[in-house]
PDB file of C-alpha atoms in Angstrom:
ATOM      1  CA  UNK W  99     -13.029   6.619   0.807  1.00 34.00           C
ATOM      2  CA  UNK W 100     -13.719   5.164   4.166  1.00 38.00           C
ATOM      3  CA  UNK W 101     -12.303   6.595   7.388  1.00 38.00           C
ATOM      4  CA  UNK W 102     -11.709   3.213   8.978  1.00 41.00           C
ATOM      5  CA  UNK W 103      -8.253   2.508  10.383  1.00 41.00           C
ATOM      6  CA  UNK W 104      -6.214   0.345   8.019  1.00 42.00           C
ATOM      7  CA  UNK W 105      -5.555  -2.143  10.798  1.00 44.00           C
ATOM      8  CA  UNK W 106      -9.244  -3.064  10.896  1.00 47.00           C
ATOM      9  CA  UNK W 107     -10.784  -4.504   7.741  1.00 56.00           C
ATOM     10  CA  UNK W 108     -14.303  -3.653   8.839  1.00 55.00           C
ATOM     11  CA  UNK W 109     -15.842  -1.028  11.052  1.00 61.00           C
ATOM     12  CA  UNK W 110     -17.564  -1.811  14.289  1.00 77.00           C
ATOM     13  CA  UNK W 111     -15.204  -4.473  15.681  1.00 86.00           C
ATOM     14  CA  UNK W 112     -15.156  -4.931  19.403  1.00 88.00           C
ATOM     15  CA  UNK W 113     -11.845  -5.156  21.280  1.00 90.00           C
ATOM     16  CA  UNK W 114     -11.721  -8.939  21.084  1.00 92.00           C
ATOM     17  CA  UNK W 115     -12.371  -8.928  17.336  1.00 91.00           C
ATOM     18  CA  UNK W 116      -9.777  -6.221  16.772  1.00 90.00           C
ATOM     19  CA  UNK W 117      -7.254  -8.283  18.743  1.00 93.00           C
ATOM     20  CA  UNK W 118      -8.048 -11.282  16.549  1.00 94.00           C
ATOM     21  CA  UNK W 119      -7.464  -9.193  13.404  1.00 93.00           C
ATOM     22  CA  UNK W 120      -4.114  -8.014  14.819  1.00 93.00           C
ATOM     23  CA  UNK W 121      -3.055 -11.617  15.431  1.00 96.00           C
ATOM     24  CA  UNK W 122      -4.126 -12.575  11.922  1.00 96.00           C
ATOM     25  CA  UNK W 123      -2.066  -9.729  10.465  1.00 95.00           C
ATOM     26  CA  UNK W 124       0.988 -10.675  12.539  1.00 95.00           C
ATOM     27  CA  UNK W 125       0.826 -14.344  11.669  1.00 96.00           C
ATOM     28  CA  UNK W 126       0.102 -13.664   7.995  1.00 96.00           C
ATOM     29  CA  UNK W 127       3.192 -11.445   7.794  1.00 95.00           C
ATOM     30  CA  UNK W 128       5.355 -14.044   9.539  1.00 96.00           C
ATOM     31  CA  UNK W 129       4.102 -16.842   7.310  1.00 96.00           C
ATOM     32  CA  UNK W 130       4.527 -14.721   4.206  1.00 95.00           C
ATOM     33  CA  UNK W 131       8.202 -14.297   5.073  1.00 94.00           C
ATOM     34  CA  UNK W 132       8.552 -18.022   5.734  1.00 96.00           C
ATOM     35  CA  UNK W 133       6.688 -19.589   2.799  1.00 96.00           C
ATOM     36  CA  UNK W 134       5.988 -16.814   0.293  1.00 92.00           C
ATOM     37  CA  UNK W 135       2.676 -15.667  -1.072  1.00 91.00           C
ATOM     38  CA  UNK W 136       1.969 -18.625  -3.342  1.00 92.00           C
ATOM     39  CA  UNK W 137       2.269 -21.169  -0.555  1.00 95.00           C
ATOM     40  CA  UNK W 138       0.559 -19.154   2.166  1.00 95.00           C
ATOM     41  CA  UNK W 139      -2.748 -20.763   3.143  1.00 96.00           C
ATOM     42  CA  UNK W 140      -5.512 -19.011   5.010  1.00 96.00           C
ATOM     43  CA  UNK W 141      -5.958 -22.153   7.122  1.00 96.00           C
ATOM     44  CA  UNK W 142      -2.306 -21.889   8.281  1.00 97.00           C
ATOM     45  CA  UNK W 143      -2.735 -18.218   9.150  1.00 97.00           C
ATOM     46  CA  UNK W 144      -5.780 -19.056  11.259  1.00 97.00           C
ATOM     47  CA  UNK W 145      -4.049 -21.976  12.916  1.00 97.00           C
ATOM     48  CA  UNK W 146      -1.045 -19.855  13.889  1.00 96.00           C
ATOM     49  CA  UNK W 147      -3.362 -17.121  15.183  1.00 96.00           C
ATOM     50  CA  UNK W 148      -5.338 -19.636  17.199  1.00 96.00           C
ATOM     51  CA  UNK W 149      -8.622 -19.292  15.296  1.00 96.00           C
ATOM     52  CA  UNK W 150     -10.610 -21.490  12.938  1.00 95.00           C
ATOM     53  CA  UNK W 151     -10.469 -21.081   9.127  1.00 92.00           C
ATOM     54  CA  UNK W 152     -14.058 -19.862   9.288  1.00 94.00           C
ATOM     55  CA  UNK W 153     -13.007 -17.052  11.605  1.00 94.00           C
ATOM     56  CA  UNK W 154     -10.286 -16.002   9.179  1.00 95.00           C
ATOM     57  CA  UNK W 155     -12.876 -15.730   6.431  1.00 95.00           C
ATOM     58  CA  UNK W 156     -15.085 -13.647   8.754  1.00 93.00           C
ATOM     59  CA  UNK W 157     -12.525 -10.876   8.441  1.00 94.00           C
ATOM     60  CA  UNK W 158     -10.969 -11.512   5.009  1.00 95.00           C
ATOM     61  CA  UNK W 159     -12.871 -12.698   1.958  1.00 94.00           C
ATOM     62  CA  UNK W 160      -9.788 -14.216   0.316  1.00 95.00           C
ATOM     63  CA  UNK W 161      -6.020 -14.471   0.483  1.00 95.00           C
ATOM     64  CA  UNK W 162      -5.887 -11.576  -1.948  1.00 95.00           C
ATOM     65  CA  UNK W 163      -8.067  -9.538   0.388  1.00 96.00           C
ATOM     66  CA  UNK W 164      -5.736 -10.353   3.307  1.00 96.00           C
ATOM     67  CA  UNK W 165      -2.658  -9.250   1.311  1.00 96.00           C
ATOM     68  CA  UNK W 166      -4.360  -6.082   0.121  1.00 95.00           C
ATOM     69  CA  UNK W 167      -5.424  -5.122   3.676  1.00 95.00           C
ATOM     70  CA  UNK W 168      -1.994  -5.942   5.033  1.00 95.00           C
ATOM     71  CA  UNK W 169      -0.303  -3.785   2.397  1.00 95.00           C
ATOM     72  CA  UNK W 170      -2.805  -0.931   2.991  1.00 93.00           C
ATOM     73  CA  UNK W 171      -2.044  -1.152   6.704  1.00 91.00           C
ATOM     74  CA  UNK W 172       1.711  -0.841   6.113  1.00 93.00           C
ATOM     75  CA  UNK W 173       1.293   2.033   3.635  1.00 91.00           C
ATOM     76  CA  UNK W 174      -1.097   3.945   5.865  1.00 87.00           C
ATOM     77  CA  UNK W 175       0.992   3.454   9.005  1.00 88.00           C
ATOM     78  CA  UNK W 176       4.403   4.191   7.498  1.00 91.00           C
ATOM     79  CA  UNK W 177       3.628   6.225   4.392  1.00 81.00           C
ATOM     80  CA  UNK W 178       3.170   9.696   5.861  1.00 86.00           C
ATOM     81  CA  UNK W 179       6.196  11.807   6.646  1.00 91.00           C
ATOM     82  CA  UNK W 180       6.890  15.468   7.182  1.00 92.00           C
ATOM     83  CA  UNK W 181       8.073  16.823   3.839  1.00 94.00           C
ATOM     84  CA  UNK W 182      10.705  19.490   4.360  1.00 95.00           C
ATOM     85  CA  UNK W 183      11.876  20.538   0.866  1.00 95.00           C
ATOM     86  CA  UNK W 184      10.995  24.143  -0.022  1.00 94.00           C
ATOM     87  CA  UNK W 185       9.738  23.362  -3.539  1.00 93.00           C
ATOM     88  CA  UNK W 186       6.934  21.113  -4.849  1.00 93.00           C
ATOM     89  CA  UNK W 187       9.487  19.121  -6.857  1.00 94.00           C
ATOM     90  CA  UNK W 188      11.642  18.554  -3.782  1.00 96.00           C
ATOM     91  CA  UNK W 189       8.671  17.529  -1.667  1.00 95.00           C
ATOM     92  CA  UNK W 190       7.455  15.131  -4.317  1.00 95.00           C
ATOM     93  CA  UNK W 191      10.937  13.620  -4.520  1.00 97.00           C
ATOM     94  CA  UNK W 192      10.967  13.162  -0.741  1.00 96.00           C
ATOM     95  CA  UNK W 193       7.561  11.530  -0.880  1.00 96.00           C
ATOM     96  CA  UNK W 194       8.336   9.026  -3.617  1.00 96.00           C
ATOM     97  CA  UNK W 195      11.671   8.172  -2.020  1.00 96.00           C
ATOM     98  CA  UNK W 196       9.948   7.493   1.281  1.00 96.00           C
ATOM     99  CA  UNK W 197       7.118   5.438  -0.269  1.00 94.00           C
ATOM    100  CA  UNK W 198       9.728   3.431  -2.219  1.00 94.00           C
ATOM    101  CA  UNK W 199      11.604   2.738   1.000  1.00 95.00           C
ATOM    102  CA  UNK W 200       8.399   1.562   2.687  1.00 94.00           C
ATOM    103  CA  UNK W 201       7.633  -0.793  -0.232  1.00 92.00           C
ATOM    104  CA  UNK W 202      11.237  -2.064  -0.361  1.00 92.00           C
ATOM    105  CA  UNK W 203      11.097  -2.723   3.373  1.00 93.00           C
ATOM    106  CA  UNK W 204       8.394  -5.398   2.975  1.00 92.00           C
ATOM    107  CA  UNK W 205       9.488  -7.236  -0.224  1.00 91.00           C
ATOM    108  CA  UNK W 206       7.466 -10.397   0.456  1.00 92.00           C
ATOM    109  CA  UNK W 207       4.275  -8.422   0.993  1.00 93.00           C
ATOM    110  CA  UNK W 208       4.943  -6.195  -1.977  1.00 91.00           C
ATOM    111  CA  UNK W 209       5.401  -9.222  -4.208  1.00 89.00           C
ATOM    112  CA  UNK W 210       2.204 -10.721  -2.839  1.00 92.00           C
ATOM    113  CA  UNK W 211       0.165  -7.556  -3.266  1.00 92.00           C
ATOM    114  CA  UNK W 212       1.078  -7.097  -6.969  1.00 88.00           C
ATOM    115  CA  UNK W 213      -1.121 -10.020  -7.865  1.00 86.00           C
ATOM    116  CA  UNK W 214      -3.630  -9.432  -5.077  1.00 91.00           C
ATOM    117  CA  UNK W 215      -4.529  -5.893  -6.127  1.00 90.00           C
ATOM    118  CA  UNK W 216      -5.531  -7.124  -9.563  1.00 88.00           C
ATOM    119  CA  UNK W 217      -7.998  -9.632  -8.125  1.00 87.00           C
ATOM    120  CA  UNK W 218     -11.697  -9.291  -8.892  1.00 90.00           C
ATOM    121  CA  UNK W 219     -12.726  -9.674  -5.224  1.00 93.00           C
ATOM    122  CA  UNK W 220     -15.012  -6.739  -4.321  1.00 93.00           C
ATOM    123  CA  UNK W 221     -13.220  -6.333  -0.995  1.00 93.00           C
ATOM    124  CA  UNK W 222      -9.890  -6.035  -2.857  1.00 94.00           C
ATOM    125  CA  UNK W 223     -11.498  -3.470  -5.148  1.00 94.00           C
ATOM    126  CA  UNK W 224     -12.451  -1.402  -2.097  1.00 93.00           C
ATOM    127  CA  UNK W 225      -8.951  -1.544  -0.662  1.00 94.00           C
ATOM    128  CA  UNK W 226      -7.380  -0.791  -4.051  1.00 92.00           C
ATOM    129  CA  UNK W 227      -9.571   2.306  -4.314  1.00 92.00           C
ATOM    130  CA  UNK W 228      -8.584   3.380  -0.800  1.00 92.00           C
ATOM    131  CA  UNK W 229      -4.891   3.029  -1.588  1.00 92.00           C
ATOM    132  CA  UNK W 230      -5.234   4.898  -4.870  1.00 90.00           C
ATOM    133  CA  UNK W 231      -7.102   7.791  -3.286  1.00 91.00           C
ATOM    134  CA  UNK W 232      -4.618   7.929  -0.441  1.00 92.00           C
ATOM    135  CA  UNK W 233      -1.690   8.155  -2.880  1.00 91.00           C
ATOM    136  CA  UNK W 234      -3.311  10.922  -4.903  1.00 90.00           C
ATOM    137  CA  UNK W 235      -3.987  12.818  -1.677  1.00 91.00           C
ATOM    138  CA  UNK W 236      -0.310  12.426  -0.656  1.00 93.00           C
ATOM    139  CA  UNK W 237       0.804  13.820  -4.036  1.00 93.00           C
ATOM    140  CA  UNK W 238      -1.593  16.749  -3.687  1.00 91.00           C
ATOM    141  CA  UNK W 239      -0.277  17.472  -0.186  1.00 91.00           C
ATOM    142  CA  UNK W 240       3.348  17.294  -1.396  1.00 93.00           C
ATOM    143  CA  UNK W 241       2.687  19.704  -4.261  1.00 90.00           C
ATOM    144  CA  UNK W 242       1.059  22.110  -1.840  1.00 88.00           C
ATOM    145  CA  UNK W 243      -1.992  24.350  -2.124  1.00 80.00           C
ATOM    146  CA  UNK W 244      -0.142  27.301  -3.646  1.00 77.00           C
ATOM    147  CA  UNK W 245       1.473  25.488  -6.575  1.00 79.00           C
ATOM    148  CA  UNK W 246      -0.028  26.388  -9.891  1.00 79.00           C
ATOM    149  CA  UNK W 247       0.215  23.072 -11.737  1.00 80.00           C
ATOM    150  CA  UNK W 248      -2.108  21.565 -14.331  1.00 84.00           C
ATOM    151  CA  UNK W 249      -4.479  19.065 -12.660  1.00 79.00           C
ATOM    152  CA  UNK W 250      -3.057  16.277 -14.853  1.00 87.00           C
ATOM    153  CA  UNK W 251       0.282  16.455 -13.047  1.00 89.00           C
ATOM    154  CA  UNK W 252      -0.850  14.607  -9.947  1.00 87.00           C
ATOM    155  CA  UNK W 253      -2.552  11.945 -12.075  1.00 89.00           C
ATOM    156  CA  UNK W 254       0.627  11.542 -14.127  1.00 92.00           C
ATOM    157  CA  UNK W 255       2.623  11.125 -10.928  1.00 91.00           C
ATOM    158  CA  UNK W 256       0.181   8.527  -9.744  1.00 90.00           C
ATOM    159  CA  UNK W 257       0.460   6.656 -13.055  1.00 91.00           C
ATOM    160  CA  UNK W 258       4.248   6.813 -12.806  1.00 93.00           C
ATOM    161  CA  UNK W 259       4.199   5.415  -9.252  1.00 91.00           C
ATOM    162  CA  UNK W 260       1.863   2.590 -10.215  1.00 90.00           C
ATOM    163  CA  UNK W 261       3.862   1.773 -13.308  1.00 91.00           C
ATOM    164  CA  UNK W 262       7.155   1.772 -11.426  1.00 92.00           C
ATOM    165  CA  UNK W 263       5.719  -0.532  -8.763  1.00 89.00           C
ATOM    166  CA  UNK W 264       4.489  -2.896 -11.494  1.00 88.00           C
ATOM    167  CA  UNK W 265       7.862  -2.925 -13.208  1.00 91.00           C
ATOM    168  CA  UNK W 266       9.597  -3.678  -9.906  1.00 89.00           C
ATOM    169  CA  UNK W 267       7.073  -6.457  -9.302  1.00 85.00           C
ATOM    170  CA  UNK W 268       7.795  -7.915 -12.733  1.00 88.00           C
ATOM    171  CA  UNK W 269      11.518  -7.942 -11.940  1.00 89.00           C
ATOM    172  CA  UNK W 270      12.508  -5.311 -14.495  1.00 93.00           C
ATOM    173  CA  UNK W 271      14.405  -3.613 -11.690  1.00 92.00           C
ATOM    174  CA  UNK W 272      14.685  -4.336  -7.967  1.00 91.00           C
ATOM    175  CA  UNK W 273      12.763  -2.592  -5.198  1.00 90.00           C
ATOM    176  CA  UNK W 274      16.103  -1.130  -4.122  1.00 91.00           C
ATOM    177  CA  UNK W 275      16.170   0.915  -7.374  1.00 94.00           C
ATOM    178  CA  UNK W 276      12.525   2.015  -7.195  1.00 94.00           C
ATOM    179  CA  UNK W 277      13.223   5.221  -5.295  1.00 94.00           C
ATOM    180  CA  UNK W 278      15.969   6.329  -7.685  1.00 96.00           C
ATOM    181  CA  UNK W 279      13.704   5.772 -10.704  1.00 95.00           C
ATOM    182  CA  UNK W 280      10.788   7.607  -9.146  1.00 96.00           C
ATOM    183  CA  UNK W 281      12.918  10.569  -8.058  1.00 97.00           C
ATOM    184  CA  UNK W 282      14.149  10.850 -11.656  1.00 96.00           C
ATOM    185  CA  UNK W 283      10.576  10.569 -12.927  1.00 95.00           C
ATOM    186  CA  UNK W 284       9.403  13.356 -10.633  1.00 95.00           C
ATOM    187  CA  UNK W 285      12.292  15.533 -11.885  1.00 95.00           C
ATOM    188  CA  UNK W 286      11.309  14.992 -15.548  1.00 94.00           C
ATOM    189  CA  UNK W 287       7.559  15.530 -14.955  1.00 93.00           C
ATOM    190  CA  UNK W 288       8.028  18.652 -12.881  1.00 92.00           C
ATOM    191  CA  UNK W 289      10.640  20.142 -15.266  1.00 90.00           C
ATOM    192  CA  UNK W 290       8.087  19.911 -18.047  1.00 77.00           C
ATOM    193  CA  UNK W 291       5.262  21.593 -16.154  1.00 78.00           C
ATOM    194  CA  UNK W 292       7.133  24.383 -14.388  1.00 59.00           C
TER     195      UNK W 292
END
């Protein structure tokens, strides 16, 4: 796992480069809301950000990489909350509800990232791994260091989260129902391990 900020796709950017990346993120998000992920073109993102297409590809290897980095940025910036419930189950329920709300709050990006995270692009693979490790770490933190749970519990929770996100992305249920389903899933998993 890298320690780079999610808002910067590569380390070592100077202030001007970081500002360019911020403009690219902002314009990509605006365009995504306007035209959707299928019709978003990297050239258009660059044009709106005031840079050449070549400059866009300096920072993002593909449209899938851009979507993955943008999603990672949103998750990393909004995904951490203070969990207040007194039990591991309660804290996990708070966490999945919050993460579901974050995902539901950016439906265009969430729809785009479903396809993007499955791409074979090595840069996407790196971001996907960062997101996965971050999620597992959040589940571990929510469970707490004193909980005596089998190690498979956190992995099962991670699988449940991923599966629920995929089912939402396939339209089996809406993002607005994601939190309810995940809270129920946490309840079932934790009831069977306590």
